[in-house]
Amino acid sequence: EKSFALCSSQKSVMSSSVVKQAQTAEEHLPPLPLVFVVVICSGFLFMFAIRDFMMTGRNIFGDWDEPLLMFTKSTDWFDDSKGWKSTQGGFSAISKVTTDQNNMGGFFVRKMAGATVAGVQLQKMVPLLFHQTGAQFGLGHFRPILVSGAVANLASIAFLAMSLEDLSAAGAMELPLLWMTALALESIALLYYAIYTGKKLGPAVAMKDGKTPSSYVSGIVSRTIMLVTGAMTVFAGRDLFFPGTILSIVPRDDIYLEWTNALRHSPPDGSPEALEHGLEAPLFVGDKFVSQYMALHLLLLCFFKFVSAVGIRYRSDGRGEVQAKMLWTAQFVGNAMVLFLFRLFASAADTASLDLRWHLMALAYETFVLGLYGFF
């Protein structure tokens, strides 16, 4: 009888510990349905973004992919005639000199589109796949990621929807429609879990020196993002909403617009470029699409950084630090991809009288700060 009572007590202890572990996992970890939806939907777009970033012009989705590549003229830099020795739209295809024939400015825009789209998808995937120390889904630590991810998805859907007429005319509508479907399904999942996750605060923690519940998580990160990303927002906003508009207060802005072909697809009214390129501008509608697509996702990256810099506060339970670090780690990777491209194209831009050294220094400093505070 004693042995039977001992065994039953051990079983009850084991069962209670298993229940506690299950409850702890459910409270801390993101739900598996949410993880699966985000990985499948964002991962689908991430696949095409990495293609544009690393192998511009390669067809990876058959008959649905080819019309879009032709519409955006991404195949201009893809050459596999020499087998494995070919550049195939990779980084080795980047020339140190810009010419009318190699169109390095257009190549830069297409690779930047891949980097920025990949960065936006990483903002949603990285926090869910790589669990931040101290993050608890049940306490709403993931809510900023869920809400901002849904907002980013809806912005992408809206842009693609407004571009459907041009895409349809080029016979390249099928793949963007598939992207819109994936983003819509993911948005539903993100908003559902954002609404129905817990909103209670955790136990209060001791405030760090000079911190209050309404303080920014890091003053250094906030100031860096406001300066660097603030300037980036101005240029990305111009390229999205007012393509081809020259900002006279910015040195050599006209050179940048000429290098990236903005003055060809969107020449300002009454300008010498409009007289020279106005009639042929409709032929560059694909260039305009990919340029605005890149600008949109660069703006969305800026949006995520502003959320982490000024939208998240420390709070009495210290959740703000956990929430910000989840965003900063993903932002570090996205920034690093953009910085890498700026460095690779610096020589080509210099031959077009466009100096990217200041851009490189600012991006490098912001990337360093994001990595320092995101991982340590």
Short mmCIF file of C-alpha atoms in Angstrom, two decimals:
data_model
loop_
_atom_site.label_atom_id
_atom_site.label_comp_id
_atom_site.label_asym_id
_atom_site.label_seq_id
_atom_site.Cartn_x
_atom_site.Cartn_y
_atom_site.Cartn_z
CA GLU A 1 0.00 0.00 0.00
CA LYS A 2 2.85 2.36 0.83
CA SER A 3 4.55 1.65 -2.48
CA PHE A 4 1.27 2.19 -4.32
CA ALA A 5 0.71 5.50 -2.52
CA LEU A 6 4.31 6.55 -3.31
CA CYS A 7 3.89 5.73 -7.01
CA SER A 8 0.60 7.60 -7.22
CA SER A 9 2.09 10.63 -5.51
CA GLN A 10 5.06 10.60 -7.89
CA LYS A 11 2.70 10.37 -10.87
CA SER A 12 0.66 13.30 -9.59
CA VAL A 13 3.83 15.35 -9.08
CA MET A 14 5.04 14.48 -12.58
CA SER A 15 1.68 15.29 -14.16
CA SER A 16 1.49 18.61 -12.34
CA SER A 17 5.03 19.50 -13.46
CA VAL A 18 4.14 18.62 -17.07
CA VAL A 19 1.06 20.83 -16.85
CA LYS A 20 3.14 23.69 -15.44
CA GLN A 21 5.71 23.30 -18.22
CA ALA A 22 2.96 23.33 -20.84
CA GLN A 23 1.45 26.45 -19.28
CA THR A 24 4.87 28.11 -19.14
CA ALA A 25 5.55 27.30 -22.80
CA GLU A 26 2.12 28.58 -23.81
CA GLU A 27 2.69 31.80 -21.89
CA HIS A 28 6.20 32.47 -23.19
CA LEU A 29 6.33 31.11 -26.75
CA PRO A 30 4.37 32.41 -29.77
CA PRO A 31 1.52 30.07 -30.81
CA LEU A 32 2.54 27.52 -33.44
CA PRO A 33 -0.31 28.47 -35.84
CA LEU A 34 0.95 32.06 -35.86
CA VAL A 35 4.55 30.95 -36.42
CA PHE A 36 3.53 28.67 -39.30
CA VAL A 37 1.44 31.37 -40.99
CA VAL A 38 4.20 34.00 -40.73
CA VAL A 39 6.94 31.62 -41.88
CA ILE A 40 4.91 30.44 -44.88
CA CYS A 41 3.54 33.86 -45.97
CA SER A 42 6.53 36.09 -45.16
CA GLY A 43 8.90 33.31 -46.17
CA PHE A 44 7.25 33.19 -49.60
CA LEU A 45 7.94 36.90 -50.20
CA PHE A 46 11.38 36.58 -48.58
CA MET A 47 12.31 33.96 -51.18
CA PHE A 48 11.69 36.39 -54.07
CA ALA A 49 13.40 39.24 -52.19
CA ILE A 50 16.57 37.22 -51.69
CA ARG A 51 16.44 36.30 -55.37
CA ASP A 52 16.38 40.00 -56.29
CA PHE A 53 19.11 40.73 -53.75
CA MET A 54 21.53 37.96 -54.76
CA MET A 55 20.49 36.72 -58.23
CA THR A 56 18.70 39.60 -59.97
CA GLY A 57 16.77 38.41 -63.02
CA ARG A 58 16.75 34.65 -62.30
CA ASN A 59 13.41 32.94 -62.87
CA ILE A 60 12.49 30.83 -59.83
CA PHE A 61 8.71 30.54 -60.25
CA GLY A 62 8.20 29.52 -63.85
CA ASP A 63 5.61 31.13 -66.10
CA TRP A 64 4.29 33.36 -63.29
CA ASP A 65 7.70 34.85 -62.59
CA GLU A 66 8.96 35.51 -66.12
CA PRO A 67 6.43 38.28 -67.06
CA LEU A 68 7.22 40.23 -63.88
CA LEU A 69 10.96 39.96 -64.51
CA MET A 70 10.44 41.23 -68.06
CA PHE A 71 8.17 44.05 -66.85
CA THR A 72 10.77 45.28 -64.35
CA LYS A 73 13.63 44.65 -66.84
CA SER A 74 15.47 42.67 -64.17
CA THR A 75 16.68 40.21 -66.80
CA ASP A 76 18.94 42.91 -68.28
CA TRP A 77 21.65 41.92 -65.77
CA PHE A 78 21.12 38.15 -65.87
CA ASP A 79 23.50 36.18 -68.05
CA ASP A 80 24.05 32.42 -67.69
CA SER A 81 25.64 31.82 -71.09
CA LYS A 82 28.92 30.69 -69.48
CA GLY A 83 27.39 28.26 -66.99
CA TRP A 84 28.79 28.46 -63.49
CA LYS A 85 31.28 31.10 -64.64
CA SER A 86 28.45 33.51 -65.53
CA THR A 87 27.58 36.44 -63.28
CA GLN A 88 23.85 35.46 -63.33
CA GLY A 89 22.72 38.71 -61.77
CA GLY A 90 24.89 38.23 -58.70
CA PHE A 91 27.22 40.60 -56.90
CA SER A 92 29.98 39.87 -59.41
CA ALA A 93 27.83 41.58 -62.05
CA ILE A 94 28.30 44.93 -60.28
CA SER A 95 30.72 47.04 -62.30
CA LYS A 96 33.03 49.66 -60.80
CA VAL A 97 32.15 52.03 -63.63
CA THR A 98 28.72 53.31 -64.64
CA THR A 99 27.98 53.46 -68.36
CA ASP A 100 24.86 53.85 -70.47
CA GLN A 101 25.15 50.19 -71.40
CA ASN A 102 25.50 48.58 -67.94
CA ASN A 103 22.96 50.90 -66.18
CA MET A 104 24.42 50.39 -62.70
CA GLY A 105 21.91 52.81 -61.20
CA GLY A 106 19.02 50.64 -62.34
CA PHE A 107 20.83 47.55 -61.06
CA PHE A 108 21.23 49.27 -57.67
CA VAL A 109 17.50 49.99 -57.46
CA ARG A 110 16.56 46.36 -58.15
CA LYS A 111 19.00 44.94 -55.64
CA MET A 112 17.88 47.52 -53.08
CA ALA A 113 14.29 46.41 -53.68
CA GLY A 114 15.32 42.88 -52.78
CA ALA A 115 17.21 44.00 -49.67
CA THR A 116 14.38 46.20 -48.35
CA VAL A 117 11.63 43.64 -48.99
CA ALA A 118 13.75 40.98 -47.27
CA GLY A 119 14.34 43.34 -44.34
CA VAL A 120 10.59 43.92 -43.89
CA GLN A 121 9.87 40.17 -43.89
CA LEU A 122 12.67 39.58 -41.38
CA GLN A 123 11.01 42.07 -39.01
CA LYS A 124 8.13 39.61 -38.71
CA MET A 125 10.00 36.30 -38.85
CA VAL A 126 13.08 36.84 -36.68
CA PRO A 127 11.28 37.68 -33.37
CA LEU A 128 8.99 34.65 -33.76
CA LEU A 129 11.71 32.18 -34.74
CA PHE A 130 14.50 33.37 -32.42
CA HIS A 131 13.04 33.85 -28.96
CA GLN A 132 14.28 36.92 -27.11
CA THR A 133 15.32 36.31 -23.50
CA GLY A 134 12.50 37.38 -21.20
CA ALA A 135 9.88 37.65 -23.96
CA GLN A 136 6.43 36.39 -22.95
CA PHE A 137 3.75 36.13 -25.60
CA GLY A 138 1.02 35.85 -22.98
CA LEU A 139 1.94 39.26 -21.56
CA GLY A 140 1.71 40.99 -24.93
CA HIS A 141 5.45 41.44 -25.51
CA PHE A 142 4.98 40.60 -29.19
CA ARG A 143 2.10 43.03 -29.79
CA PRO A 144 4.23 45.84 -31.37
CA ILE A 145 5.59 43.33 -33.89
CA LEU A 146 2.14 41.95 -34.69
CA VAL A 147 0.50 45.37 -35.14
CA SER A 148 3.36 46.98 -37.09
CA GLY A 149 3.68 43.85 -39.24
CA ALA A 150 -0.01 44.01 -40.13
CA VAL A 151 0.30 47.72 -40.99
CA ALA A 152 3.30 46.98 -43.23
CA ASN A 153 1.38 44.18 -44.96
CA LEU A 154 -1.63 46.40 -45.63
CA ALA A 155 0.62 49.10 -47.09
CA SER A 156 2.22 46.57 -49.46
CA ILE A 157 -1.20 45.26 -50.48
CA ALA A 158 -2.44 48.80 -51.18
CA PHE A 159 0.59 49.60 -53.37
CA LEU A 160 0.29 46.38 -55.37
CA ALA A 161 -3.46 46.94 -55.78
CA MET A 162 -2.85 50.42 -57.20
CA SER A 163 -0.26 48.98 -59.61
CA LEU A 164 -2.49 46.18 -60.94
CA GLU A 165 -3.47 48.13 -64.06
CA ASP A 166 0.14 48.46 -65.23
CA LEU A 167 0.92 44.88 -64.18
CA SER A 168 -2.13 43.56 -66.00
CA ALA A 169 -1.19 45.44 -69.18
CA ALA A 170 2.20 43.73 -69.06
CA GLY A 171 0.68 40.32 -68.34
CA ALA A 172 2.52 40.21 -65.01
CA MET A 173 -0.41 40.28 -62.58
CA GLU A 174 -0.51 36.66 -61.35
CA LEU A 175 2.52 36.67 -59.04
CA PRO A 176 1.70 40.05 -57.37
CA LEU A 177 -1.85 38.75 -56.75
CA LEU A 178 -0.34 35.73 -55.03
CA TRP A 179 1.80 38.04 -52.90
CA MET A 180 -1.28 40.08 -51.97
CA THR A 181 -3.14 36.91 -50.95
CA ALA A 182 -0.27 35.77 -48.74
CA LEU A 183 0.03 39.21 -47.11
CA ALA A 184 -3.75 39.39 -46.52
CA LEU A 185 -3.85 35.97 -44.84
CA GLU A 186 -0.86 36.86 -42.69
CA SER A 187 -2.43 40.20 -41.71
CA ILE A 188 -5.57 38.42 -40.48
CA ALA A 189 -3.45 36.13 -38.29
CA LEU A 190 -1.31 39.00 -36.97
CA LEU A 191 -4.32 41.15 -36.06
CA TYR A 192 -6.18 38.22 -34.48
CA TYR A 193 -3.33 37.43 -32.11
CA ALA A 194 -2.63 41.13 -31.48
CA ILE A 195 -6.23 41.61 -30.32
CA TYR A 196 -6.66 38.44 -28.28
CA THR A 197 -3.31 38.16 -26.51
CA GLY A 198 -3.06 39.18 -22.87
CA LYS A 199 -2.73 42.84 -21.96
CA LYS A 200 -1.79 42.56 -18.31
CA LEU A 201 1.49 43.95 -17.02
CA GLY A 202 4.12 41.70 -15.52
CA PRO A 203 5.62 42.21 -12.07
CA ALA A 204 7.26 45.60 -11.57
CA VAL A 205 11.04 45.73 -11.92
CA ALA A 206 13.62 48.11 -10.52
CA MET A 207 14.11 51.06 -12.85
CA LYS A 208 17.57 51.63 -14.28
CA ASP A 209 19.30 54.90 -13.49
CA GLY A 210 17.32 57.80 -14.94
CA LYS A 211 14.55 55.56 -16.31
CA THR A 212 10.82 55.98 -15.76
CA PRO A 213 7.96 53.84 -17.14
CA SER A 214 7.44 56.42 -19.91
CA SER A 215 11.13 56.72 -20.87
CA TYR A 216 12.54 55.64 -24.21
CA VAL A 217 14.27 52.29 -23.99
CA SER A 218 17.58 53.78 -25.18
CA GLY A 219 18.24 57.45 -25.76
CA ILE A 220 21.26 56.68 -27.95
CA VAL A 221 19.31 54.37 -30.26
CA SER A 222 16.36 56.79 -30.41
CA ARG A 223 18.56 59.76 -31.35
CA THR A 224 20.48 57.73 -33.93
CA ILE A 225 17.31 56.49 -35.59
CA MET A 226 15.70 59.93 -35.55
CA LEU A 227 18.72 61.43 -37.33
CA VAL A 228 19.73 58.72 -39.81
CA THR A 229 16.36 57.11 -40.46
CA GLY A 230 14.67 60.52 -40.44
CA ALA A 231 16.81 61.63 -43.39
CA MET A 232 16.23 58.28 -45.09
CA THR A 233 12.46 58.76 -44.72
CA VAL A 234 12.59 62.05 -46.63
CA PHE A 235 14.27 60.50 -49.67
CA ALA A 236 12.20 57.29 -49.60
CA GLY A 237 9.00 59.32 -49.27
CA ARG A 238 10.01 61.48 -52.23
CA ASP A 239 10.79 58.41 -54.38
CA LEU A 240 7.43 56.84 -53.50
CA PHE A 241 5.01 59.78 -53.64
CA PHE A 242 6.86 62.31 -55.82
CA PRO A 243 9.23 60.33 -58.06
CA GLY A 244 11.53 62.49 -60.14
CA THR A 245 11.13 65.57 -57.94
CA ILE A 246 14.51 67.23 -57.35
CA LEU A 247 15.19 68.40 -53.79
CA SER A 248 17.18 71.56 -54.46
CA ILE A 249 18.54 71.79 -50.90
CA VAL A 250 20.21 68.37 -51.25
CA PRO A 251 23.58 68.45 -53.04
CA ARG A 252 23.68 66.37 -56.24
CA ASP A 253 20.14 65.10 -55.81
CA ASP A 254 19.63 65.49 -59.55
CA ILE A 255 22.62 63.21 -60.11
CA TYR A 256 21.07 60.54 -57.89
CA LEU A 257 17.76 60.77 -59.77
CA GLU A 258 19.53 60.55 -63.12
CA TRP A 259 21.67 57.60 -61.98
CA THR A 260 18.62 55.65 -60.76
CA ASN A 261 16.63 56.48 -63.95
CA ALA A 262 13.99 58.47 -62.02
CA LEU A 263 14.32 61.33 -64.52
CA ARG A 264 13.51 58.88 -67.30
CA HIS A 265 10.35 57.30 -65.86
CA SER A 266 9.14 60.44 -63.99
CA PRO A 267 10.62 63.61 -65.54
CA PRO A 268 9.40 66.78 -63.74
CA ASP A 269 6.95 68.87 -65.75
CA GLY A 270 8.59 71.74 -67.61
CA SER A 271 12.12 70.49 -66.95
CA PRO A 272 14.77 69.81 -69.60
CA GLU A 273 14.40 66.11 -68.74
CA ALA A 274 10.68 66.27 -69.58
CA LEU A 275 11.51 67.70 -73.02
CA GLU A 276 14.16 65.05 -73.58
CA HIS A 277 12.50 61.97 -72.02
CA GLY A 278 8.81 62.90 -71.75
CA LEU A 279 7.68 60.93 -74.80
CA GLU A 280 9.58 57.80 -73.83
CA ALA A 281 8.58 57.87 -70.11
CA PRO A 282 5.72 55.32 -70.61
CA LEU A 283 8.34 52.82 -71.79
CA PHE A 284 9.90 52.95 -68.32
CA VAL A 285 6.76 52.14 -66.32
CA GLY A 286 8.43 48.94 -65.08
CA ASP A 287 11.38 50.98 -63.79
CA LYS A 288 8.94 53.28 -62.00
CA PHE A 289 7.16 50.31 -60.41
CA VAL A 290 10.32 48.73 -59.02
CA SER A 291 11.64 52.11 -57.85
CA GLN A 292 8.45 52.88 -55.93
CA TYR A 293 8.29 49.30 -54.64
CA MET A 294 11.80 49.74 -53.23
CA ALA A 295 10.92 53.15 -51.76
CA LEU A 296 7.80 51.74 -50.08
CA HIS A 297 9.71 48.98 -48.32
CA LEU A 298 12.49 51.35 -47.36
CA LEU A 299 9.79 53.50 -45.75
CA LEU A 300 8.40 50.43 -43.99
CA LEU A 301 11.86 49.65 -42.60
CA CYS A 302 11.97 53.23 -41.33
CA PHE A 303 8.50 52.73 -39.82
CA PHE A 304 9.67 49.67 -37.87
CA LYS A 305 12.67 51.61 -36.59
CA PHE A 306 10.54 54.56 -35.48
CA VAL A 307 8.26 52.13 -33.63
CA SER A 308 11.22 50.72 -31.73
CA ALA A 309 12.77 54.15 -31.12
CA VAL A 310 9.83 56.27 -29.97
CA GLY A 311 6.74 54.06 -30.03
CA ILE A 312 7.92 51.61 -27.37
CA ARG A 313 8.42 52.86 -23.82
CA TYR A 314 10.21 51.23 -20.90
CA ARG A 315 7.06 50.51 -18.81
CA SER A 316 6.98 49.54 -15.14
CA ASP A 317 7.57 45.83 -15.84
CA GLY A 318 10.52 46.52 -18.17
CA ARG A 319 8.74 45.02 -21.17
CA GLY A 320 9.85 47.87 -23.41
CA GLU A 321 13.45 46.69 -23.38
CA VAL A 322 12.42 43.18 -24.46
CA GLN A 323 10.12 44.50 -27.19
CA ALA A 324 12.71 46.91 -28.57
CA LYS A 325 15.49 44.31 -28.64
CA MET A 326 13.30 41.96 -30.68
CA LEU A 327 12.93 44.68 -33.31
CA TRP A 328 16.53 45.88 -33.18
CA THR A 329 18.02 42.45 -33.90
CA ALA A 330 15.98 42.13 -37.11
CA GLN A 331 16.68 45.75 -38.03
CA PHE A 332 20.39 45.12 -37.70
CA VAL A 333 20.19 42.42 -40.39
CA GLY A 334 18.08 44.59 -42.71
CA ASN A 335 20.39 47.57 -42.25
CA ALA A 336 23.44 45.39 -42.88
CA MET A 337 22.01 44.24 -46.23
CA VAL A 338 21.35 47.83 -47.32
CA LEU A 339 24.80 48.94 -46.11
CA PHE A 340 26.41 46.07 -48.02
CA LEU A 341 24.79 47.22 -51.28
CA PHE A 342 25.78 50.85 -50.76
CA ARG A 343 29.38 49.72 -50.31
CA LEU A 344 29.33 47.53 -53.43
CA PHE A 345 27.86 50.28 -55.63
CA ALA A 346 29.98 53.12 -54.20
CA SER A 347 32.58 52.95 -56.99
CA ALA A 348 29.97 52.82 -59.76
CA ALA A 349 28.13 55.78 -58.23
CA ASP A 350 31.38 57.74 -57.91
CA THR A 351 32.01 57.46 -61.65
CA ALA A 352 28.58 59.06 -62.12
CA SER A 353 29.65 61.97 -59.85
CA LEU A 354 27.56 60.64 -56.94
CA ASP A 355 29.47 60.42 -53.67
CA LEU A 356 28.01 57.79 -51.29
CA ARG A 357 30.61 58.13 -48.51
CA TRP A 358 28.32 60.13 -46.21
CA HIS A 359 25.52 57.63 -46.77
CA LEU A 360 27.89 54.79 -45.92
CA MET A 361 29.13 56.41 -42.72
CA ALA A 362 25.63 57.21 -41.47
CA LEU A 363 24.28 53.74 -42.29
CA ALA A 364 27.33 52.03 -40.78
CA TYR A 365 26.94 53.95 -37.52
CA GLU A 366 23.21 53.19 -37.27
CA THR A 367 23.83 49.51 -38.07
CA PHE A 368 26.52 49.35 -35.38
CA VAL A 369 24.22 50.91 -32.78
CA LEU A 370 21.34 48.58 -33.65
CA GLY A 371 23.60 45.54 -33.39
CA LEU A 372 25.18 46.72 -30.13
CA TYR A 373 21.89 47.37 -28.35
CA GLY A 374 19.99 44.57 -30.05
CA PHE A 375 22.33 41.74 -29.15
CA PHE A 376 23.93 42.98 -25.94
#
